[in-house]
Short mmCIF file of C-alpha atoms and ligand atoms in Angstrom, two decimals:
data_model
loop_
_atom_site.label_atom_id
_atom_site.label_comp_id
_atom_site.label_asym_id
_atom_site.label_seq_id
_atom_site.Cartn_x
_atom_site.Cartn_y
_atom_site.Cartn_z
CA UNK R 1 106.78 83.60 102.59
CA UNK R 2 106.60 79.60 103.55
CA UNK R 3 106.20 78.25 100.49
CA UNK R 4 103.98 78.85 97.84
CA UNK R 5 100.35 79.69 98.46
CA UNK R 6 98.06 76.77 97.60
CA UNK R 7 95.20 77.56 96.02
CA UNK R 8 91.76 75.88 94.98
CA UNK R 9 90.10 76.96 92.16
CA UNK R 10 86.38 75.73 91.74
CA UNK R 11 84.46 76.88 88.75
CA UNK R 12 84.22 77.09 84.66
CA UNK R 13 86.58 76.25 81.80
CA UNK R 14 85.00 77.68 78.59
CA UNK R 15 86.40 77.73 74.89
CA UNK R 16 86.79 81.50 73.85
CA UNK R 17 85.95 82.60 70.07
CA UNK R 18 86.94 86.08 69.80
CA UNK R 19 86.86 88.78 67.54
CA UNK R 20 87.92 92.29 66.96
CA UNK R 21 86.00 94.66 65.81
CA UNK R 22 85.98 98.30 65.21
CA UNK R 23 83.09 98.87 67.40
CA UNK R 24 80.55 96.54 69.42
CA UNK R 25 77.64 95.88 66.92
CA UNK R 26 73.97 97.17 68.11
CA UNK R 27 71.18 95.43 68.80
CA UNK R 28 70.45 93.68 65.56
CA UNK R 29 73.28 94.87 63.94
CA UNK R 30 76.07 92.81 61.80
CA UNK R 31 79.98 94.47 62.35
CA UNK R 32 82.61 93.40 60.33
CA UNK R 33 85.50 91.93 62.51
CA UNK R 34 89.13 91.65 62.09
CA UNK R 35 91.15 88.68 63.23
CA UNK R 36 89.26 85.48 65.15
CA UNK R 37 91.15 83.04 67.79
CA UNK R 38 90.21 80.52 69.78
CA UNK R 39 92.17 80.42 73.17
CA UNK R 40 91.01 78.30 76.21
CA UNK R 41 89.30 80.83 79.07
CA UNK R 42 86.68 80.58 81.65
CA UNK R 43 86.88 82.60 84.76
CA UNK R 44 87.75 79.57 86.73
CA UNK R 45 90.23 78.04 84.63
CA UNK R 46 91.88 81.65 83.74
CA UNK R 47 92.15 82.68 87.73
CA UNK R 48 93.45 79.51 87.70
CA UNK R 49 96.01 79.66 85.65
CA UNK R 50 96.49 83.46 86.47
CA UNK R 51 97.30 81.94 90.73
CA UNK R 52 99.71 79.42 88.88
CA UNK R 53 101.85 82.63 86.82
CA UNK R 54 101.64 84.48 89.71
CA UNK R 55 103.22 81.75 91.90
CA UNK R 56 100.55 79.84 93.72
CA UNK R 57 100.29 75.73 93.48
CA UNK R 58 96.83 75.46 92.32
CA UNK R 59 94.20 72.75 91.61
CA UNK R 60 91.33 73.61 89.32
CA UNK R 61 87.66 71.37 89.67
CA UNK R 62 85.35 71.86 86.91
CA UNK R 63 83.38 70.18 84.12
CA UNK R 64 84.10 69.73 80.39
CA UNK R 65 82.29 68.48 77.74
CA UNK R 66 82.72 65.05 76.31
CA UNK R 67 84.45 67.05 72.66
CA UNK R 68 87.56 68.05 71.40
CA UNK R 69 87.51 71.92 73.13
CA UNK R 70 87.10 69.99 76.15
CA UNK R 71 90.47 68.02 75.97
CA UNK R 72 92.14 71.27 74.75
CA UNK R 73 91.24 73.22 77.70
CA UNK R 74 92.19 70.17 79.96
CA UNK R 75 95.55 70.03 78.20
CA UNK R 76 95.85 73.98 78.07
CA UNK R 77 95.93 74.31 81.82
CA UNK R 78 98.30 71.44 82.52
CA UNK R 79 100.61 72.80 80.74
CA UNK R 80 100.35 75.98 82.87
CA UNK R 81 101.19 73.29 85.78
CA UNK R 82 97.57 73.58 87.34
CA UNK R 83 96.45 70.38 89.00
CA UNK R 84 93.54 69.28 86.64
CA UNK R 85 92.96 65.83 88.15
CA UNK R 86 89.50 67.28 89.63
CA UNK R 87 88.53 68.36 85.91
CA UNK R 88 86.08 65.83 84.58
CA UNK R 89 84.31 65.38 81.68
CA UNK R 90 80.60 65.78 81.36
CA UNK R 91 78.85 62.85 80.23
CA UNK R 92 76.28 64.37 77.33
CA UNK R 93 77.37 68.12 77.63
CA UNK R 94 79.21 70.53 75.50
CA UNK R 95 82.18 72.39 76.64
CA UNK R 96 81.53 75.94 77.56
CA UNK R 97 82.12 78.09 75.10
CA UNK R 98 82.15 82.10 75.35
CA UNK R 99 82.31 84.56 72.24
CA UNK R 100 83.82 87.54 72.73
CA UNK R 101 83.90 90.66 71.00
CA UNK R 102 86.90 93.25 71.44
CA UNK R 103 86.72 96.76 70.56
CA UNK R 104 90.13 98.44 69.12
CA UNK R 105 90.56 100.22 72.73
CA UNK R 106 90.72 97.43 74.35
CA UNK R 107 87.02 97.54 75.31
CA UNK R 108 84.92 93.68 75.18
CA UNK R 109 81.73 92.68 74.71
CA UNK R 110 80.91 88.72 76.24
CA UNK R 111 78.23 85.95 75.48
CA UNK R 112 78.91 82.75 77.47
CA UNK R 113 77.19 79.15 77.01
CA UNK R 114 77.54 77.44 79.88
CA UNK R 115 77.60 73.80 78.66
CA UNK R 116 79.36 71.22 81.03
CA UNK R 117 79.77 74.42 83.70
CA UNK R 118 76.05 74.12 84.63
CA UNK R 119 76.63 70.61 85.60
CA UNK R 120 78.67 71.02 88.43
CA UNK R 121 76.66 69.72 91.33
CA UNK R 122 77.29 70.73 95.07
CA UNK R 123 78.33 67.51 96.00
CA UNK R 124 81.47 67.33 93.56
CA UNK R 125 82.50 70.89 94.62
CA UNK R 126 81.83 70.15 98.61
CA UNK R 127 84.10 67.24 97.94
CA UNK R 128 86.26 69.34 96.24
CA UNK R 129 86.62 71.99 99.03
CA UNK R 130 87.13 69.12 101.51
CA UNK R 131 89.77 67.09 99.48
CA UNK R 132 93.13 69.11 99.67
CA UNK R 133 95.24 71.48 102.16
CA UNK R 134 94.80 74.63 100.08
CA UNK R 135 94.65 77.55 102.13
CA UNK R 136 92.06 79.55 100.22
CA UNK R 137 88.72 78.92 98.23
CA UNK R 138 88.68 81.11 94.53
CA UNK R 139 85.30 80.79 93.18
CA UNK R 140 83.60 83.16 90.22
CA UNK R 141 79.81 82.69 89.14
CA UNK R 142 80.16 81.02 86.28
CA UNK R 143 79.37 77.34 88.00
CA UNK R 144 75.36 76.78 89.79
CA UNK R 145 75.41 78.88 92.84
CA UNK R 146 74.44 75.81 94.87
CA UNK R 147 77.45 74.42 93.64
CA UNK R 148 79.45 77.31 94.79
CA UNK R 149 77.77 77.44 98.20
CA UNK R 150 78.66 73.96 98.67
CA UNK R 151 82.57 74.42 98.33
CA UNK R 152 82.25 77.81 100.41
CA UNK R 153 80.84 76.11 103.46
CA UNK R 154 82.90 72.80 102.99
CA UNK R 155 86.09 75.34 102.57
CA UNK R 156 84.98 77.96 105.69
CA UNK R 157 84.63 74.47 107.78
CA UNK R 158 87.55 73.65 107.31
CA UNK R 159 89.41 76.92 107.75
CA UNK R 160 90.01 77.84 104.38
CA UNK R 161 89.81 82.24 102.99
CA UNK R 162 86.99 81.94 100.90
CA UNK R 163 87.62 84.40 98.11
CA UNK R 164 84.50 84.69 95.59
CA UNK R 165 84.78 87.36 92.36
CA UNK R 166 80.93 87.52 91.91
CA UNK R 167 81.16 87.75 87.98
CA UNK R 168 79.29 87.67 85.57
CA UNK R 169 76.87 89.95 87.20
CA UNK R 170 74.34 88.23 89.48
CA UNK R 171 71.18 89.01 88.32
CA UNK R 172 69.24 88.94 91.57
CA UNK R 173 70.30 88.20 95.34
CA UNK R 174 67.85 85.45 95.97
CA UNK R 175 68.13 83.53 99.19
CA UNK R 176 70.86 81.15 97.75
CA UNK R 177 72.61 83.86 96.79
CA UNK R 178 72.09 85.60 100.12
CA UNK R 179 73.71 82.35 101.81
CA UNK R 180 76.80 82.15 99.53
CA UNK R 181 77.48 85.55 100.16
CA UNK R 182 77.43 84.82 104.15
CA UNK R 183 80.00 82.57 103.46
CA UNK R 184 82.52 84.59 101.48
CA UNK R 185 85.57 86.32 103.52
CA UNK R 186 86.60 88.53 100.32
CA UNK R 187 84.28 89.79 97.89
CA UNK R 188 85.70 91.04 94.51
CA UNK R 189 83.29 92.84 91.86
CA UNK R 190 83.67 94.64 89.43
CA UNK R 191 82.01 98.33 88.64
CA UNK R 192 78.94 96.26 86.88
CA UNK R 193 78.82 94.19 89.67
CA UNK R 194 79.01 95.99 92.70
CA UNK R 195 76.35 98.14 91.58
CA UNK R 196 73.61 95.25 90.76
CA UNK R 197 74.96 94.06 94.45
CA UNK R 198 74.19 97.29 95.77
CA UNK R 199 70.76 98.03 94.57
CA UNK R 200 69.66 94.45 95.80
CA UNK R 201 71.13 95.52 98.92
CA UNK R 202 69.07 98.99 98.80
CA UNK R 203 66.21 96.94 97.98
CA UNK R 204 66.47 95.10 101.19
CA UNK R 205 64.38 95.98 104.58
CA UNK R 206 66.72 96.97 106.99
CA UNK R 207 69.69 96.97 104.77
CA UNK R 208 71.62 99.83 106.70
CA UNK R 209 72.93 100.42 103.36
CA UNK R 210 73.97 104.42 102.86
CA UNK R 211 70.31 106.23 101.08
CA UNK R 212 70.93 107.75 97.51
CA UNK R 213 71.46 111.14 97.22
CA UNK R 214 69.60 111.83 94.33
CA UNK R 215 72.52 112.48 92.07
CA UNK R 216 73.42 109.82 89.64
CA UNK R 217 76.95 109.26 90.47
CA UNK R 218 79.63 106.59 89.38
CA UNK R 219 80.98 104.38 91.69
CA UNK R 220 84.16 106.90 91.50
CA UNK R 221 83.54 110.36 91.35
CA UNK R 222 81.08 110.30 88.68
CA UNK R 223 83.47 109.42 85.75
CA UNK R 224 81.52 106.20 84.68
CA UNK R 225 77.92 105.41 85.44
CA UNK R 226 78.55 102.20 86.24
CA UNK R 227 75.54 100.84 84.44
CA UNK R 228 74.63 96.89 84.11
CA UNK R 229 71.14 95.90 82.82
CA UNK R 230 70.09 99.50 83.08
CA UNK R 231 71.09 99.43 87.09
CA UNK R 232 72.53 102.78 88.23
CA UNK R 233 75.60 102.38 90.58
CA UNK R 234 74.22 104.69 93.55
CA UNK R 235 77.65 104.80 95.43
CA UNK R 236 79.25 108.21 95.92
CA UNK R 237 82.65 106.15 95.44
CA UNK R 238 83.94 103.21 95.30
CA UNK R 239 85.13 102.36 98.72
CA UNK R 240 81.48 103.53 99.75
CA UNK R 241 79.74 100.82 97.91
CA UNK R 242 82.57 98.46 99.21
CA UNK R 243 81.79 99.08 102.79
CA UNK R 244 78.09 99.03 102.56
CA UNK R 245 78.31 95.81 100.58
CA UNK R 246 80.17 94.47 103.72
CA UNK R 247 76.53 94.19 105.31
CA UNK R 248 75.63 91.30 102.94
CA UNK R 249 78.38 89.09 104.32
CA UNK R 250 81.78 89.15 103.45
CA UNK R 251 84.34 90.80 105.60
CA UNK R 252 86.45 92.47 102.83
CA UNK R 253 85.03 93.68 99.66
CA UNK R 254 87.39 94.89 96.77
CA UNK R 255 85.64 96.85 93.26
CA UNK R 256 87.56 96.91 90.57
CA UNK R 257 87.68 100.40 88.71
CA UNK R 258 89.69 99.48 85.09
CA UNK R 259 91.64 101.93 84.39
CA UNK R 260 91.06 103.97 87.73
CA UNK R 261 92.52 101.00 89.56
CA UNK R 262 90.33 99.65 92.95
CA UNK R 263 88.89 100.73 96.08
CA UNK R 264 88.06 98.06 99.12
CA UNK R 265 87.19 98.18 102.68
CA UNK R 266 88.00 95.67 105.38
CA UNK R 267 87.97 95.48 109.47
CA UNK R 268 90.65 98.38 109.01
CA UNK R 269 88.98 100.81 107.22
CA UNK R 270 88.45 101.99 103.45
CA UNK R 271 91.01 102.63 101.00
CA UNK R 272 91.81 103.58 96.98
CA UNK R 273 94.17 102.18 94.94
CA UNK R 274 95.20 104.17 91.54
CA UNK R 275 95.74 102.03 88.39
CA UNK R 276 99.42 101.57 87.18
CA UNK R 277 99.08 103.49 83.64
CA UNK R 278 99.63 101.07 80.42
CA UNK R 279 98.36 101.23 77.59
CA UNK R 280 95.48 98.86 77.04
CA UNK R 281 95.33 96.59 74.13
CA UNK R 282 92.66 94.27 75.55
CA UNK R 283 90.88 94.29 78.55
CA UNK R 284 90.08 90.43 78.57
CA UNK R 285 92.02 89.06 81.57
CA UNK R 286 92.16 91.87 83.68
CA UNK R 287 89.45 91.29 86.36
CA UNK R 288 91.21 87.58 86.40
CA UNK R 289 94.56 88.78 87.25
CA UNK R 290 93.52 91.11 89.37
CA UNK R 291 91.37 88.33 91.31
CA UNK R 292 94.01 85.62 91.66
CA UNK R 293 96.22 88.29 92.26
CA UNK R 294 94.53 89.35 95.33
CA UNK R 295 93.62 86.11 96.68
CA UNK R 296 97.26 84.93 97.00
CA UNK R 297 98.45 88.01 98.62
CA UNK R 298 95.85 87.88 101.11
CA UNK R 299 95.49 83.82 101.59
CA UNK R 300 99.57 84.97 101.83
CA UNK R 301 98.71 87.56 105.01
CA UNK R 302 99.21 90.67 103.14
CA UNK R 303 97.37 93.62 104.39
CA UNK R 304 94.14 94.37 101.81
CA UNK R 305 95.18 97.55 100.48
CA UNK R 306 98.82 96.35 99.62
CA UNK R 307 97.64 93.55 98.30
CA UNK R 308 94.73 95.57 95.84
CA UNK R 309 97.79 97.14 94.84
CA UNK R 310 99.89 94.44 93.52
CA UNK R 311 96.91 93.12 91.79
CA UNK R 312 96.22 96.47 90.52
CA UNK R 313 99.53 95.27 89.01
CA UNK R 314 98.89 92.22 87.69
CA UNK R 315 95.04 93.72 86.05
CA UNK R 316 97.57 96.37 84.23
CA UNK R 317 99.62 93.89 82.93
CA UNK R 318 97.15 91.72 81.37
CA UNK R 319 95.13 94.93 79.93
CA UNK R 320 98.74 95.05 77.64
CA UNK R 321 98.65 92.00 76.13
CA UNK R 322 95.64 90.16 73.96
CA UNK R 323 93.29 87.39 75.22
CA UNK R 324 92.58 86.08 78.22
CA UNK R 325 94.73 83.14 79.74
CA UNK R 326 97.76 84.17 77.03
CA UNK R 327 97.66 87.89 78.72
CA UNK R 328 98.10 86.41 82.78
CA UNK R 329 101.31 88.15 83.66
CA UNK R 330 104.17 86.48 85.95
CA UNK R 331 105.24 86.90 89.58
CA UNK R 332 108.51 88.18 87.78
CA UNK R 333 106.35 91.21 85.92
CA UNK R 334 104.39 92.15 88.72
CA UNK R 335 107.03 92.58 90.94
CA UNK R 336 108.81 94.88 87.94
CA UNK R 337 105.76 96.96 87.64
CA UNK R 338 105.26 97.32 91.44
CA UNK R 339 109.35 98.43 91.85
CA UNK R 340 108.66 101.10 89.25
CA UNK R 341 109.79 99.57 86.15
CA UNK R 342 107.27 100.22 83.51
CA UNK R 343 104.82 97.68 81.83
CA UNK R 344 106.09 96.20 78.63
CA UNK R 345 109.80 96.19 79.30
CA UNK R 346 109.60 92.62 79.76
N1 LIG U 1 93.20 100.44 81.26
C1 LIG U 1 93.73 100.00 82.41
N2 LIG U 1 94.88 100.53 82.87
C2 LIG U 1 95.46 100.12 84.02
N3 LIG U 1 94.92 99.14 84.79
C3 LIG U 1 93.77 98.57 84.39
C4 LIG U 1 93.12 98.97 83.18
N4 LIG U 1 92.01 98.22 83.03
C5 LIG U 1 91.98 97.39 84.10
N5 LIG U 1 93.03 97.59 84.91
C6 LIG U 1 93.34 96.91 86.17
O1 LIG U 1 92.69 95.65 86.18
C7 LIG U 1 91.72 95.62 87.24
C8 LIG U 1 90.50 94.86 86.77
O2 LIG U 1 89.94 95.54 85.68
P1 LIG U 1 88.37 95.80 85.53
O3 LIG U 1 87.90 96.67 86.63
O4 LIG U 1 88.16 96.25 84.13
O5 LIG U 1 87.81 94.35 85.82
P2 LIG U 1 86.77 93.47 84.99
O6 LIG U 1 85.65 94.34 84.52
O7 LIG U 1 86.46 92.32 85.84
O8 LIG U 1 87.71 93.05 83.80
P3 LIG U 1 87.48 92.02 82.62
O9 LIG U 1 87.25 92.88 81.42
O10 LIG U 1 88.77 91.28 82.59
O11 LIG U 1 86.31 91.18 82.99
C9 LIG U 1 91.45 97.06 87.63
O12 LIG U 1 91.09 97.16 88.99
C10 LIG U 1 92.80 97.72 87.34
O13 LIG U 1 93.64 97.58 88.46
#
């Protein structure tokens, strides 16, 4: 390696309430919880942070709001050693703020208010993207999608991997949508995810995507539906839906399976990657870990599969440990987990 990958991290910074509960409450329903915390989180500012554990020098742009969460998440991701000089404060706009409900298995429930995140315009993030010498783009969906399109083409001009994890869940590929996507050299989704990606793809004329077989499968091997806002993941497998969700744009797509680990596709073919076995105390983090984890190894030139792999790693190793940013395992941990030594030793 020459150096440390640098990394640029566009996107959110939220305040995160959570609290445990012994199941997720129904619609209309009151659960009683367990403990509460409030830890600083935000896809953006969590990848973030996760790059900066996992060795990467990283600089985060986002909004805050003009209050005290604000300054706490500013000061929380310092002291991580990200580069926050690019996170401003929102004139008029409260800090995002996400509550979070976690199940005893480690399973979560999420409600996010944007706040200052909604703010970010494209021409902060263009400027952004054409600002440093990072070597790769790491943008999530919790910013505008103009704004995120903006860095993307700023960062692909320039020569930068554009990595995008298209969470939360985008509701609809509209035409913005369409473009980012265009724009993206890795994909990374989720179960959720890749299946609303897919049936927009489906729903396109002369998709080429693969038809549906009639049989409500999983994306792997029919062991979870895969359901997101009452969408049906249509994929026979994961590394399926990968590949025909290469059509929309990006030239490597990675989905994230939890505790059955990931399956991608790339120029070189399709591939599975099991999950390292832990056991899960909280599942807040994981996608994050996993995310950064894969950007640096491929920003780094690792091959796709080996480098789903060691963020297979790193999504195990935050899936051990509560919250979201205070669950980001180390360079150090992942590297122990990946040489065979199990998860927790450390
Ligand atoms: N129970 C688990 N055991 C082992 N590895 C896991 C487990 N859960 C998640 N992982 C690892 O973390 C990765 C990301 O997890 P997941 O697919 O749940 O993403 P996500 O839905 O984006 O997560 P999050 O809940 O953090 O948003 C998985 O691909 C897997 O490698």
């Amino acid at each position: 390696m020459s150096g440390p990958v640098r990394l640029l991290v566009v996107g959110s910074l939220n305040m995160d309430l959570t609290v445990t509960v012994p199941r997720l409450p129904e619609c209309g329903e009151t659960v009683l919880g367990g403990d509460a915390a409030r830890t600083p989180g935000g896809k953006g500012a969590n990848q973030a942070v996760a790059a900066r554990r996992l060795g990467a020098e990283v600089r985060m742009v986002g909004l805050v709001g003009d209050d005290v969460f604000g300054d706490q998440l500013r000061e929380a991701i310092a002291a991580e050693g990200v580069d926050v000089a690019g996170v401003e404060t929102a004139a008029d706009a409260a800090t995002g703020l996400a509550m979070i409900m976690v199940r005893s298995d480690g399973e979560n429930a999420i409600a996010v208010a944007p706040g200052a995140n909604a703010a970010l315009g494209p021409d902060t993030a263009r400027d952004a993207a054409g600002g440093g010498a990072e070597k790769a783009l790491l943008l999530q969906l919790e910013i505008p999608v103009d704004a995120c399109e903006a860095a993307a083409a700023e960062a692909r001009r320039r020569g930068m991997l554009v990595v995008l994890n298209a969470a939360p869940s985008p509701r609809a590929v509209d035409a913005r949508m369409a473009r980012l996507l265009r724009l993206v050299d890795l994909l990374i989704v989720n179960e959720g995810e890749a299946a609303a990606l897919y049936q927009a793809l489906r729903r396109s004329p002369g998709s080429g995507a693969p038809g549906h077989d009639g049989v409500h499968d999983g994306l792997h091997d029919g062991v979870h539906a895969g359901v997101q806002d009452g969408v049906q993941a249509p994929g026979r497998d994961g590394a399926a839906v990968a590949e025909a969700l290469r059509s929309l744009g990006p030239d490597r797509v990675v989905v994230t399976l939890g505790a059955d680990g990931a399956a991608g596709a790339g120029p070189d073919g399709t591939f599975r990657v099991a999950a390292f076995p832990v056991t899960a105390v909280d599942a807040v983090g994981a996608g994050d870990a996993f995310c950064a984890a894969l950007a640096i190894a491929v920003a780094d030139g690792t091959s796709l599969p080996a480098a789903a792999r060691r963020a297979c790693a790193a999504g195990a190793l935050a899936v051990t440990r509560r919250g979201a940013q205070g669950s980001l395992p180390r360079a150090a941990d992942v590297d122990a987990l990946l040489a065979g030594e199990p998860a927790g030793r450390r």
